[in-house]
mmCIF file of C-alpha atoms in Angstrom:
data_model
loop_
_atom_site.group_PDB
_atom_site.id
_atom_site.type_symbol
_atom_site.label_atom_id
_atom_site.label_comp_id
_atom_site.label_asym_id
_atom_site.label_seq_id
_atom_site.Cartn_x
_atom_site.Cartn_y
_atom_site.Cartn_z
ATOM 1 C CA GLN A 1 -26.939 -19.430 -4.574
ATOM 2 C CA TRP A 2 -27.023 -22.001 -1.987
ATOM 3 C CA ALA A 3 -25.461 -24.157 0.757
ATOM 4 C CA ASP A 4 -24.226 -27.586 0.639
ATOM 5 C CA ALA A 5 -24.822 -29.956 3.362
ATOM 6 C CA ALA A 6 -20.878 -29.408 4.882
ATOM 7 C CA SER A 7 -21.839 -25.608 5.303
ATOM 8 C CA LEU A 8 -25.408 -26.152 6.451
ATOM 9 C CA HIS A 9 -23.434 -28.345 8.947
ATOM 10 C CA VAL A 10 -20.936 -25.729 10.226
ATOM 11 C CA ILE A 11 -23.581 -23.172 10.380
ATOM 12 C CA LYS A 12 -25.801 -25.284 12.643
ATOM 13 C CA ASP A 13 -22.479 -26.371 14.865
ATOM 14 C CA LEU A 14 -21.799 -22.269 14.930
ATOM 15 C CA MET A 15 -25.451 -21.622 15.912
ATOM 16 C CA MET A 16 -25.607 -24.457 18.966
ATOM 17 C CA ASP A 17 -22.131 -23.782 20.385
ATOM 18 C CA ALA A 18 -22.789 -22.055 24.025
ATOM 19 C CA GLU A 19 -19.608 -20.444 23.433
ATOM 20 C CA SER A 20 -19.887 -18.836 19.990
ATOM 21 C CA THR A 21 -20.385 -15.395 20.695
ATOM 22 C CA ASN A 22 -20.722 -12.095 18.356
ATOM 23 C CA VAL A 23 -21.896 -14.156 15.236
ATOM 24 C CA LEU A 24 -24.508 -12.748 12.986
ATOM 25 C CA ILE A 25 -25.793 -15.708 10.710
ATOM 26 C CA VAL A 26 -28.155 -14.239 7.889
ATOM 27 C CA ALA A 27 -30.112 -17.176 6.287
ATOM 28 C CA ALA A 28 -32.431 -16.546 3.536
ATOM 29 C CA TYR A 29 -34.988 -19.479 1.358
ATOM 30 C CA ARG A 30 -38.221 -19.202 0.233
ATOM 31 C CA ASP A 31 -41.189 -20.850 2.025
ATOM 32 C CA ASP A 32 -43.587 -20.902 -1.149
ATOM 33 C CA GLY A 33 -42.035 -23.439 -3.390
ATOM 34 C CA GLY A 34 -40.072 -20.865 -5.569
ATOM 35 C CA VAL A 35 -36.441 -22.207 -5.071
ATOM 36 C CA ALA A 36 -38.319 -25.730 -6.729
ATOM 37 C CA SER A 37 -39.453 -23.765 -9.963
ATOM 38 C CA CYS A 38 -36.713 -21.687 -10.644
ATOM 39 C CA CYS A 39 -33.974 -23.572 -9.256
ATOM 40 C CA PRO A 40 -34.412 -27.714 -8.355
ATOM 41 C CA SER A 41 -31.019 -29.079 -7.841
ATOM 42 C CA ALA A 42 -30.997 -26.385 -4.940
ATOM 43 C CA ALA A 43 -34.189 -27.382 -3.720
ATOM 44 C CA SER A 44 -33.502 -29.831 -1.014
ATOM 45 C CA SER A 45 -30.749 -27.688 0.317
ATOM 46 C CA PHE A 46 -33.262 -24.896 0.833
ATOM 47 C CA ALA A 47 -35.754 -27.354 2.593
ATOM 48 C CA VAL A 48 -33.057 -28.017 5.224
ATOM 49 C CA LEU A 49 -33.148 -24.408 6.436
ATOM 50 C CA PRO A 50 -36.763 -24.246 8.054
ATOM 51 C CA LYS A 51 -35.909 -27.554 9.792
ATOM 52 C CA MET A 52 -32.577 -26.263 11.394
ATOM 53 C CA GLU A 53 -34.348 -23.096 12.254
ATOM 54 C CA LEU A 54 -37.034 -24.608 14.272
ATOM 55 C CA GLU A 55 -34.567 -26.526 15.979
ATOM 56 C CA ILE A 56 -32.099 -23.864 16.979
ATOM 57 C CA LYS A 57 -35.350 -22.105 18.568
ATOM 58 C CA ARG A 58 -36.195 -25.053 20.359
ATOM 59 C CA THR A 59 -33.127 -26.591 21.703
ATOM 60 C CA SER A 60 -30.745 -22.861 22.029
ATOM 61 C CA LYS A 61 -30.761 -19.904 23.705
ATOM 62 C CA LEU A 62 -30.136 -17.886 20.657
ATOM 63 C CA LYS A 63 -32.476 -15.291 19.141
ATOM 64 C CA VAL A 64 -33.894 -15.912 15.887
ATOM 65 C CA THR A 65 -35.430 -13.522 13.996
ATOM 66 C CA ASP A 66 -37.792 -14.472 11.049
ATOM 67 C CA LEU A 67 -38.207 -11.611 8.556
ATOM 68 C CA SER A 68 -40.807 -12.523 5.930
ATOM 69 C CA VAL A 69 -40.357 -10.646 2.900
ATOM 70 C CA ARG A 70 -42.310 -10.482 -0.236
ATOM 71 C CA ASN A 71 -41.705 -11.089 -4.185
ATOM 72 C CA LEU A 72 -40.511 -7.929 -5.921
ATOM 73 C CA ASN A 73 -42.534 -7.008 -8.790
ATOM 74 C CA LEU A 74 -41.555 -6.035 -12.063
ATOM 75 C CA ASP A 75 -41.354 -2.136 -11.566
ATOM 76 C CA ASP A 76 -39.349 -2.849 -8.147
ATOM 77 C CA ILE A 77 -36.821 -5.052 -9.939
ATOM 78 C CA ASN A 78 -36.774 -2.345 -12.976
ATOM 79 C CA GLU A 79 -35.788 0.580 -10.936
ATOM 80 C CA MET A 80 -33.092 -1.768 -8.736
ATOM 81 C CA LEU A 81 -31.309 -2.504 -12.048
ATOM 82 C CA ALA A 82 -31.751 0.757 -13.742
ATOM 83 C CA THR A 83 -30.013 2.006 -10.195
ATOM 84 C CA LEU A 84 -27.349 -0.572 -10.120
ATOM 85 C CA LEU A 85 -26.217 -0.392 -13.727
ATOM 86 C CA ASP A 86 -26.503 3.216 -13.542
ATOM 87 C CA SER A 87 -29.080 3.171 -16.664
ATOM 88 C CA THR A 88 -32.917 4.391 -17.418
ATOM 89 C CA THR A 89 -35.964 2.146 -16.574
ATOM 90 C CA ASP A 90 -36.521 2.060 -20.155
ATOM 91 C CA GLU A 91 -32.887 0.607 -21.133
ATOM 92 C CA THR A 92 -33.157 -2.247 -18.268
ATOM 93 C CA PHE A 93 -37.067 -3.227 -19.004
ATOM 94 C CA ARG A 94 -36.182 -5.976 -20.950
ATOM 95 C CA LEU A 95 -33.570 -7.846 -18.324
ATOM 96 C CA SER A 96 -36.305 -6.880 -15.861
ATOM 97 C CA GLU A 97 -38.971 -8.827 -17.246
ATOM 98 C CA LEU A 98 -36.182 -11.755 -17.844
ATOM 99 C CA VAL A 99 -35.146 -11.165 -14.184
ATOM 100 C CA VAL A 100 -38.997 -11.818 -13.034
ATOM 101 C CA ARG A 101 -39.397 -14.605 -15.452
ATOM 102 C CA LYS A 102 -36.462 -16.613 -14.059
ATOM 103 C CA THR A 103 -36.834 -15.829 -10.671
ATOM 104 C CA SER A 104 -40.831 -15.199 -10.044
ATOM 105 C CA GLY A 105 -39.702 -11.900 -8.459
#
């Protein structure tokens, strides 16, 4: 999923507004080029998030927390899919391979 320019503008306005209180915004992006390879049409939208984060850190009093998360490996994805689909890991293995191939984990 990705955000269009108008949505990013609203998010930025919310975060820069000194009167905004009790707002939690969670934004996720891949900084390893994974977006460009898996979703080329979304790559430009994702490129905006790191720049927006830097600007907010520089000009706002809001607390910004970075959390780096590694890509999931095949076993992680297979276990998650098996749990979500109430199946065995043997039953979800081929789907897990497809997910890894399409998303790079």
